[in-house]
Amino acid sequence: MGEGKPIKLQMKDISIEFPGVKALKNVDFMTMTGTSHALIGANGAGKSTLMKVLSGAYGHYTGEIYIDDEPVQIRNPKDAKDLGIQIVYQEVDTALVPYLTVGENIMLDYSVNDMGKKQVVSWGYIHKRSKEILDKMNVKVPSKKLVSELTLAEKQMVLIARAISKTCRFLILDEPTAPLSHSETEELFRIVRDLKQEHVGVIFISHRLPELFEICDDITVMRDGEFVVNESMREINQNQVVEYMLGRKLGDQFPQMDIQKGETIFEIRNFSDGEKVHDINIHAKRGEIIGIAGLVGAGKTELCKALFGLGRANSGDIILHGKKLRLRSPHDAVKQGIALVPEERRKEGILVGESVATNLTAVNLKKFSRMNLFLNFKKEKEAAREIIQNLGIKTPGENVRLQNLSGGNQQKVAIGKWLMTEAEVYIFDEPTKGVDVGAKKDIFELIFQLAQRGKCIIYASCELSEMMGITDRMYVLYDGMIAKELQTSETNEEEILFYSTGGK
């Protein structure tokens, strides 16, 4: 853990470029051990990039880093770890080895680095030490359980345990609460408060402003790769933070549109996926936005995937325009006019190593091919440029690799690729997860425009304010079943939460 007296960390004049993208421009950042510091900005502001510089993931930056006014060199992850700087990334699955146990993952640095030329692994020490760390965090996960069997929240706790298994002065948490339920978030905050007591400095990257005001002492705001302001949380409010992030006032987040509803075009009858969701009955009209509400683990994602042909043993009926659909794969779903924007966009919704243009046109290649054999690259790029402009995707061009774009702009691409398909039913699973307030507004406007065009929208989210702001009707899921159908205009967040937690 960190040491007793406060330690100051400073980053000065940090700049970094990627092909076609100047991600950071002379950024300053300062924090102390024993405090929690919010780092916030719109998608593409550079906050994750700045923390990747600090954690050694990007070594080609210019500028200086100081610890207690002494210059330090951080050009790779080992440099950062040796200085007591640890990071827990948003995409937890990419940082864990699924076929190893919890204990082996926590002690991974020990196994790889500290054993040196030892030929014998002390499994007893690995599991004893990892259990001590988990007990100290009050995390009830068996050390010998496989990581592949854990929930997202448990995986995140394992990564935090790994980070503090060695000397940790500064712990960076990138969107740590995005996959967590309310109770899991409270547990994470308890751990953060304990770490502060042990003189660890915690840096929070998040878009959830109420949480930041609850847990953080200071805040740094970035915009367009530049430093904007550093303030004490006591000296600033949420509206000011949003204005600093966007460089303007936000206005109404949810569009105000009067959308005419048509006939019922989509029905789900007595539907089960054979595992998580059971006996689901839903109907949706043309131009209607239907909400699927519920807490983390209620079965929202499983339902969305099953409706997209990803279930194994589906039973019941999926009916579109009066015709029963047989969906054995996502290919079948796309052919029948169903589109899905998945929760885990980097794993399931986009091709991060490919260009923006390739991603935007991937689901409708026929439209850009001659005789279904030769791709018309000029036509493909023209279509991609049109969607980039219409959705306000921040990218230097359509040929830039998607991995070089921010999370919010990647999400716009994940949505934008479906606009060329003319699907009938659009399923959105947590589409604003890890997205800033400005990009959220763009996504909401896009969804309303689809509804205006007579599309049927299914919107799954655990964000109650979004349920109230964007849907016409909603179904509340609890333990894989529909607990209640609610008219949005006649309900409130308290009632949604009541049914989400098993109320009857």
XYZ file of C-alpha atoms in Angstrom:
504
model
C 0.000 0.000 0.000
C 1.007 3.658 0.043
C 3.264 5.219 2.656
C 2.343 7.479 5.576
C 3.190 11.006 4.489
C 1.339 12.452 1.469
C 3.108 11.992 -1.862
C 2.538 14.401 -4.762
C 2.206 13.182 -8.343
C 2.549 15.693 -11.201
C 2.328 15.417 -14.976
C 3.518 18.503 -16.891
C 3.124 19.445 -20.585
C 2.130 15.908 -21.612
C 1.538 15.559 -25.368
C 1.051 12.451 -27.500
C 0.076 11.681 -31.105
C -1.297 8.643 -32.921
C -1.632 8.249 -36.704
C -3.981 11.052 -37.708
C -4.866 11.966 -34.113
C -3.252 14.452 -31.691
C -4.666 12.942 -28.497
C -3.023 15.141 -25.815
C -1.787 18.730 -26.058
C 0.411 20.024 -23.219
C -1.735 18.561 -20.438
C -1.012 19.193 -16.732
C -2.323 16.931 -13.952
C -1.654 16.822 -10.205
C -2.918 14.633 -7.355
C -1.862 13.352 -3.907
C -1.850 10.045 -2.066
C -4.678 9.660 0.451
C -7.162 11.438 -1.830
C -9.576 10.393 -4.578
C -9.355 12.476 -7.743
C -11.979 12.565 -10.522
C -10.702 12.800 -14.094
C -13.529 13.680 -16.459
C -14.183 14.900 -19.977
C -16.319 14.222 -23.012
C -15.481 11.170 -25.122
C -12.279 11.945 -26.990
C -11.128 14.452 -24.349
C -7.984 12.372 -23.698
C -8.536 11.301 -20.090
C -7.972 7.566 -20.688
C -4.966 8.379 -22.895
C -3.453 10.541 -20.127
C -3.817 7.692 -17.630
C -2.343 5.216 -20.123
C 0.710 7.498 -20.268
C 0.866 7.481 -16.463
C 0.518 3.682 -16.284
C 3.181 3.054 -18.951
C 0.907 1.766 -21.731
C 2.003 4.621 -24.033
C 5.695 5.468 -23.905
C 6.040 7.815 -26.879
C 4.742 10.945 -25.123
C 6.560 14.221 -24.569
C 6.507 16.087 -21.252
C 7.594 15.350 -17.688
C 6.281 13.262 -14.775
C 7.304 14.029 -11.167
C 6.814 12.233 -7.848
C 7.429 14.550 -4.897
C 9.089 17.012 -7.301
C 11.612 14.378 -8.451
C 11.494 13.594 -12.208
C 10.688 9.957 -13.038
C 10.749 7.963 -16.271
C 7.614 5.988 -17.211
C 7.949 4.381 -20.643
C 6.411 0.949 -20.004
C 4.050 -0.731 -17.475
C 6.964 -2.065 -15.389
C 8.279 1.482 -14.855
C 4.851 2.521 -13.553
C 4.433 -0.502 -11.286
C 7.912 -0.040 -9.818
C 6.816 3.489 -8.848
C 3.614 2.139 -7.256
C 1.250 3.224 -10.061
C -1.407 0.641 -10.939
C -4.386 0.765 -13.343
C -7.652 -1.189 -13.630
C -9.001 -0.822 -17.165
C -12.682 -0.587 -18.097
C -12.522 -3.754 -20.230
C -11.782 -6.127 -17.346
C -11.853 -9.299 -19.465
C -8.820 -8.191 -21.482
C -6.684 -7.930 -18.310
C -7.531 -11.338 -16.799
C -6.615 -14.905 -17.782
C -9.990 -16.747 -17.771
C -8.601 -20.290 -17.433
C -6.529 -19.407 -14.342
C -7.896 -19.199 -10.795
C -8.667 -16.012 -8.883
C -5.502 -16.433 -6.812
C -3.303 -17.022 -9.859
C -4.681 -13.871 -11.505
C -4.168 -11.761 -8.377
C -0.575 -12.986 -8.015
C 0.215 -12.898 -11.732
C 2.968 -10.288 -11.330
C 4.546 -12.455 -8.599
C 4.456 -15.532 -10.851
C 5.923 -13.720 -13.874
C 8.358 -11.231 -12.319
C 9.229 -12.038 -8.714
C 10.079 -15.728 -8.992
C 13.139 -15.010 -11.116
C 14.778 -18.299 -12.033
C 12.900 -20.410 -9.501
C 11.628 -23.624 -11.053
C 8.952 -24.386 -8.437
C 5.776 -22.327 -8.007
C 4.558 -21.998 -4.429
C 0.835 -22.552 -4.997
C 0.266 -22.493 -1.261
C 1.768 -18.990 -0.989
C -0.172 -17.755 -4.054
C -3.562 -18.783 -2.632
C -2.709 -17.805 0.965
C -1.569 -14.316 -0.061
C -4.483 -13.726 -2.464
C -6.970 -14.812 0.240
C -5.384 -12.305 2.664
C -5.826 -9.506 0.127
C -9.441 -10.480 -0.661
C -10.260 -10.746 3.068
C -8.792 -7.286 3.650
C -11.047 -5.959 0.874
C -14.008 -7.916 2.342
C -14.526 -9.614 -1.038
C -16.100 -13.068 -0.720
C -14.626 -14.790 -3.778
C -12.831 -18.160 -3.370
C -9.155 -17.972 -4.325
C -9.333 -21.284 -6.219
C -12.367 -20.375 -8.336
C -11.756 -19.964 -12.089
C -11.961 -16.360 -13.315
C -14.191 -17.504 -16.207
C -16.893 -18.313 -13.621
C -16.952 -14.811 -12.081
C -19.389 -11.940 -12.606
C -18.133 -8.665 -14.090
C -18.171 -7.066 -10.627
C -16.134 -9.920 -9.147
C -13.603 -9.698 -12.000
C -13.149 -6.014 -11.257
C -12.499 -6.748 -7.578
C -9.894 -9.349 -8.618
C -8.102 -6.696 -10.707
C -8.131 -4.246 -7.796
C -6.778 -7.010 -5.550
C -3.973 -7.614 -8.064
C -3.199 -3.879 -8.147
C -2.818 -3.634 -4.365
C -1.004 -6.963 -3.987
C 2.250 -4.993 -4.314
C 3.191 -1.471 -3.244
C 0.447 0.772 -4.577
C 0.738 4.535 -4.214
C -1.716 5.504 -6.968
C -4.589 3.363 -8.261
C -6.265 4.394 -11.535
C -9.836 3.154 -12.054
C -11.164 3.572 -15.609
C -15.005 3.648 -15.642
C -15.074 1.302 -12.628
C -18.825 1.498 -11.937
C -20.053 1.044 -15.539
C -20.824 -2.704 -15.166
C -21.824 -2.564 -11.476
C -25.195 -2.606 -9.735
C -25.987 -0.034 -7.030
C -24.975 -2.383 -4.195
C -21.766 -3.406 -6.011
C -20.935 0.271 -6.553
C -21.376 0.937 -2.830
C -18.992 -1.950 -2.091
C -16.422 -0.492 -4.510
C -16.719 2.907 -2.806
C -16.112 1.264 0.570
C -12.896 -0.246 -0.790
C -11.847 3.148 -2.220
C -12.397 4.818 1.170
C -10.328 2.086 2.858
C -7.516 2.582 0.319
C -7.514 6.334 1.000
C -7.134 5.590 4.719
C -4.075 3.512 3.816
C -2.572 6.512 1.934
C -3.331 5.311 -1.597
C -4.252 7.973 -4.139
C -7.231 6.868 -6.251
C -7.826 8.406 -9.697
C -11.390 7.917 -10.968
C -12.235 8.142 -14.680
C -16.027 8.205 -14.960
C -19.003 9.829 -16.664
C -21.345 9.313 -13.701
C -21.250 12.730 -12.074
C -23.354 11.973 -8.961
C -20.940 9.145 -8.060
C -17.905 11.368 -8.512
C -19.379 13.988 -6.195
C -20.012 11.240 -3.634
C -16.557 9.645 -3.633
C -14.007 12.197 -4.925
C -12.153 15.053 -3.198
C -10.855 16.849 -6.318
C -11.666 16.961 -10.017
C -9.732 17.622 -13.229
C -11.723 18.351 -16.398
C -10.303 17.837 -19.901
C -11.660 18.818 -23.322
C -10.339 17.989 -26.811
C -7.037 16.647 -25.492
C -6.349 19.683 -23.305
C -6.461 20.547 -19.590
C -9.454 22.759 -18.699
C -9.663 23.080 -14.909
C -8.636 21.497 -11.599
C -10.962 22.169 -8.665
C -11.914 20.911 -5.228
C -15.272 19.105 -5.329
C -16.491 21.518 -2.655
C -15.931 24.474 -5.005
C -17.841 23.190 -8.062
C -21.257 21.746 -8.992
C -22.479 19.259 -11.595
C -23.752 21.870 -14.058
C -20.395 23.661 -14.015
C -18.575 20.368 -14.660
C -20.802 19.652 -17.694
C -20.190 23.166 -19.067
C -16.426 22.741 -18.637
C -16.598 19.338 -20.379
C -18.595 20.536 -23.379
C -17.485 24.168 -23.577
C -21.157 25.158 -23.622
C -24.416 24.660 -21.715
C -25.976 21.225 -22.253
C -29.684 22.120 -22.406
C -32.330 19.370 -22.393
C -30.724 15.940 -22.585
C -33.735 14.122 -23.995
C -35.235 15.258 -27.335
C -38.814 16.517 -27.310
C -40.537 14.899 -30.283
C -44.157 13.901 -30.859
C -43.868 10.546 -32.629
C -46.951 8.971 -34.160
C -47.381 5.335 -33.144
C -48.555 2.797 -35.695
C -49.813 -0.752 -35.495
C -48.145 -3.514 -33.454
C -45.373 -4.965 -35.620
C -43.179 -6.901 -33.156
C -44.279 -9.487 -30.591
C -42.522 -11.863 -28.250
C -44.754 -14.631 -26.862
C -43.927 -17.028 -24.010
C -40.242 -16.656 -24.863
C -37.415 -18.347 -22.918
C -33.726 -18.739 -23.709
C -33.387 -21.999 -21.780
C -31.087 -20.410 -19.208
C -31.642 -16.901 -17.847
C -34.918 -15.474 -19.198
C -38.293 -17.165 -18.877
C -41.827 -16.695 -20.210
C -41.288 -13.237 -21.740
C -44.300 -11.558 -23.377
C -43.660 -8.196 -25.065
C -45.309 -6.269 -27.894
C -44.151 -3.106 -29.656
C -45.785 -0.730 -32.140
C -44.292 1.012 -35.137
C -42.509 4.163 -33.886
C -42.633 3.059 -30.244
C -39.632 3.030 -27.873
C -39.986 0.121 -25.473
C -37.820 -0.003 -22.362
C -36.385 -3.138 -20.766
C -35.598 -1.988 -17.230
C -33.889 -3.903 -14.444
C -30.803 -4.084 -12.302
C -27.488 -5.662 -13.321
C -28.048 -9.429 -13.571
C -31.809 -9.206 -14.184
C -31.466 -10.798 -17.641
C -31.628 -7.734 -19.917
C -28.504 -8.592 -21.911
C -29.480 -12.261 -22.178
C -32.904 -11.282 -23.554
C -31.389 -8.864 -26.084
C -28.923 -11.478 -27.310
C -31.585 -14.192 -27.549
C -33.798 -11.912 -29.674
C -30.788 -11.491 -31.978
C -30.432 -15.244 -32.518
C -27.716 -15.842 -29.930
C -29.701 -18.103 -27.569
C -29.073 -21.830 -27.439
C -32.431 -23.403 -26.657
C -35.006 -20.711 -27.322
C -38.670 -21.534 -26.913
C -41.737 -19.423 -27.629
C -42.390 -17.163 -30.603
C -40.752 -14.055 -32.081
C -43.192 -12.420 -34.512
C -42.488 -9.557 -36.931
C -45.273 -8.227 -39.176
C -47.409 -11.246 -38.232
C -44.748 -13.728 -39.361
C -43.063 -16.132 -36.935
C -39.296 -15.848 -37.190
C -36.851 -18.699 -36.837
C -33.640 -17.117 -35.562
C -30.823 -19.633 -35.259
C -28.033 -17.068 -35.604
C -27.389 -13.298 -35.794
C -27.198 -13.752 -39.585
C -30.827 -14.891 -39.535
C -31.786 -11.922 -37.345
C -30.145 -9.378 -39.671
C -31.816 -10.957 -42.732
C -35.197 -10.698 -40.990
C -34.693 -7.013 -40.112
C -33.444 -7.116 -36.502
C -30.376 -5.104 -35.390
C -28.508 -5.257 -32.053
C -26.155 -2.707 -30.490
C -24.597 -4.886 -27.737
C -23.483 -3.850 -24.247
C -19.886 -5.060 -24.683
C -19.180 -2.988 -27.799
C -15.431 -3.712 -28.032
C -15.946 -7.480 -27.776
C -19.144 -7.875 -29.763
C -20.175 -4.680 -31.566
C -17.146 -3.430 -33.481
C -13.883 -4.488 -35.156
C -11.386 -2.346 -33.250
C -8.445 -3.176 -35.520
C -10.282 -2.136 -38.689
C -11.023 1.319 -40.084
C -14.076 3.422 -39.281
C -15.310 2.917 -42.858
C -14.965 -0.875 -42.664
C -16.952 -0.943 -39.419
C -19.722 1.311 -40.727
C -20.286 -0.774 -43.858
C -19.569 -4.292 -42.527
C -23.208 -5.344 -42.055
C -24.298 -4.233 -45.531
C -21.467 -5.118 -47.907
C -23.887 -6.123 -50.679
C -24.784 -2.465 -51.068
C -21.143 -1.685 -51.966
C -20.253 -4.671 -54.113
C -20.483 -5.324 -57.835
C -22.045 -8.707 -58.699
C -21.486 -9.657 -55.019
C -17.801 -10.122 -55.839
C -15.920 -6.810 -55.940
C -16.129 -4.124 -53.280
C -16.624 -0.560 -54.512
C -14.278 1.233 -52.106
C -15.205 4.687 -53.356
C -18.912 4.088 -52.724
C -18.124 2.535 -49.337
C -16.071 5.558 -48.231
C -18.708 8.043 -49.433
C -21.379 6.263 -47.380
C -19.069 6.152 -44.340
C -18.323 9.885 -44.615
C -22.069 10.639 -44.706
C -22.719 8.682 -41.490
C -19.655 10.221 -39.793
C -21.080 13.663 -40.544
C -24.685 12.811 -39.586
C -23.712 11.253 -36.239
C -20.996 13.763 -35.381
C -18.352 11.011 -35.039
C -15.062 12.673 -34.038
C -12.420 11.168 -36.325
C -9.770 12.690 -38.638
C -11.165 10.523 -41.449
C -12.939 7.318 -42.419
C -9.641 5.399 -42.785
C -8.558 5.846 -39.151
C -8.503 2.619 -37.132
C -11.414 2.395 -34.722
C -9.137 1.610 -31.767
C -7.767 5.173 -32.029
C -11.215 6.692 -31.370
C -12.684 7.376 -27.925
C -15.248 5.049 -26.322
C -18.186 7.330 -27.136
C -17.203 7.648 -30.783
C -16.738 3.868 -30.995
C -20.295 3.546 -29.679
C -21.582 5.916 -32.372
C -19.906 3.677 -34.960
C -21.507 0.589 -33.365
C -24.903 2.266 -33.834
C -24.166 3.941 -37.159
C -23.337 0.696 -38.960
C -26.974 -0.363 -38.699
C -28.341 2.784 -40.353
C -27.576 1.423 -43.824
C -29.440 -1.841 -43.257
C -32.954 -0.408 -42.897
C -33.750 -2.827 -40.086
C -37.284 -2.911 -38.672
C -36.392 -3.597 -35.027
C -33.446 -1.919 -33.290
C -32.306 -3.414 -29.971
C -30.068 -1.204 -27.810
C -28.390 -2.880 -24.809
C -26.939 -0.245 -22.409
C -26.011 2.022 -25.349
C -24.781 4.898 -23.147
C -22.449 2.797 -20.986
C -19.145 4.680 -20.678
C -20.441 7.560 -22.821
C -20.272 11.245 -21.876
C -23.302 13.532 -21.521
C -22.781 15.163 -24.931
C -22.526 11.846 -26.794
C -25.522 10.530 -24.831
C -27.643 13.357 -26.186
C -26.507 12.523 -29.745
C -27.444 8.857 -29.210
C -30.878 9.770 -27.810
C -31.561 12.020 -30.824
C -30.545 9.199 -33.176
C -32.927 6.782 -31.433
C -35.797 9.288 -31.664
C -35.065 9.771 -35.381
C -35.281 5.999 -35.926
C -38.621 5.938 -34.113
C -39.840 8.843 -36.269
C -39.042 6.735 -39.322
C -41.434 4.090 -37.990
C -38.806 1.753 -36.562
C -39.500 -0.310 -33.464
C -36.977 0.386 -30.667
C -36.163 -1.877 -27.718
C -34.010 0.002 -25.195
C -32.466 -2.018 -22.346
C -30.804 -0.121 -19.495
C -30.374 -0.053 -15.724
C -30.223 3.776 -15.851
C -33.628 4.787 -14.473
C -33.375 8.401 -15.641
C -32.875 7.173 -19.214
C -35.881 4.880 -18.923
C -37.995 7.856 -17.855
C -36.549 10.197 -20.480
C -36.620 8.115 -23.644
C -39.238 5.330 -23.487
C -42.998 5.236 -24.164
C -43.598 2.016 -22.233
C -41.344 -0.328 -20.313
C -41.141 -3.865 -19.019
C -39.310 -4.308 -15.709
C -37.224 -7.479 -15.509
C -36.463 -9.232 -12.237
C -34.633 -12.565 -12.039
C -35.147 -13.251 -15.742
C -38.886 -12.626 -15.765
C -41.144 -9.638 -16.409
C -42.168 -8.257 -13.039
C -44.315 -5.403 -14.366
C -45.356 -3.513 -17.507
C -45.441 0.273 -16.954
C -46.567 3.308 -18.955
C -43.643 5.734 -18.702
C -45.896 8.801 -18.392
C -47.664 7.215 -15.412
C -44.671 5.948 -13.399
C -41.536 7.238 -11.647
C -38.037 6.038 -10.774
C -39.143 4.831 -7.328
C -41.775 2.500 -8.816
C -39.339 1.131 -11.416
C -36.786 0.439 -8.669
C -39.478 -1.202 -6.518
C -40.267 -3.788 -9.211
C -36.575 -4.098 -10.201
C -35.753 -5.298 -6.687
C -38.516 -7.924 -6.549
C -41.392 -5.851 -5.186
C -44.904 -7.146 -5.853
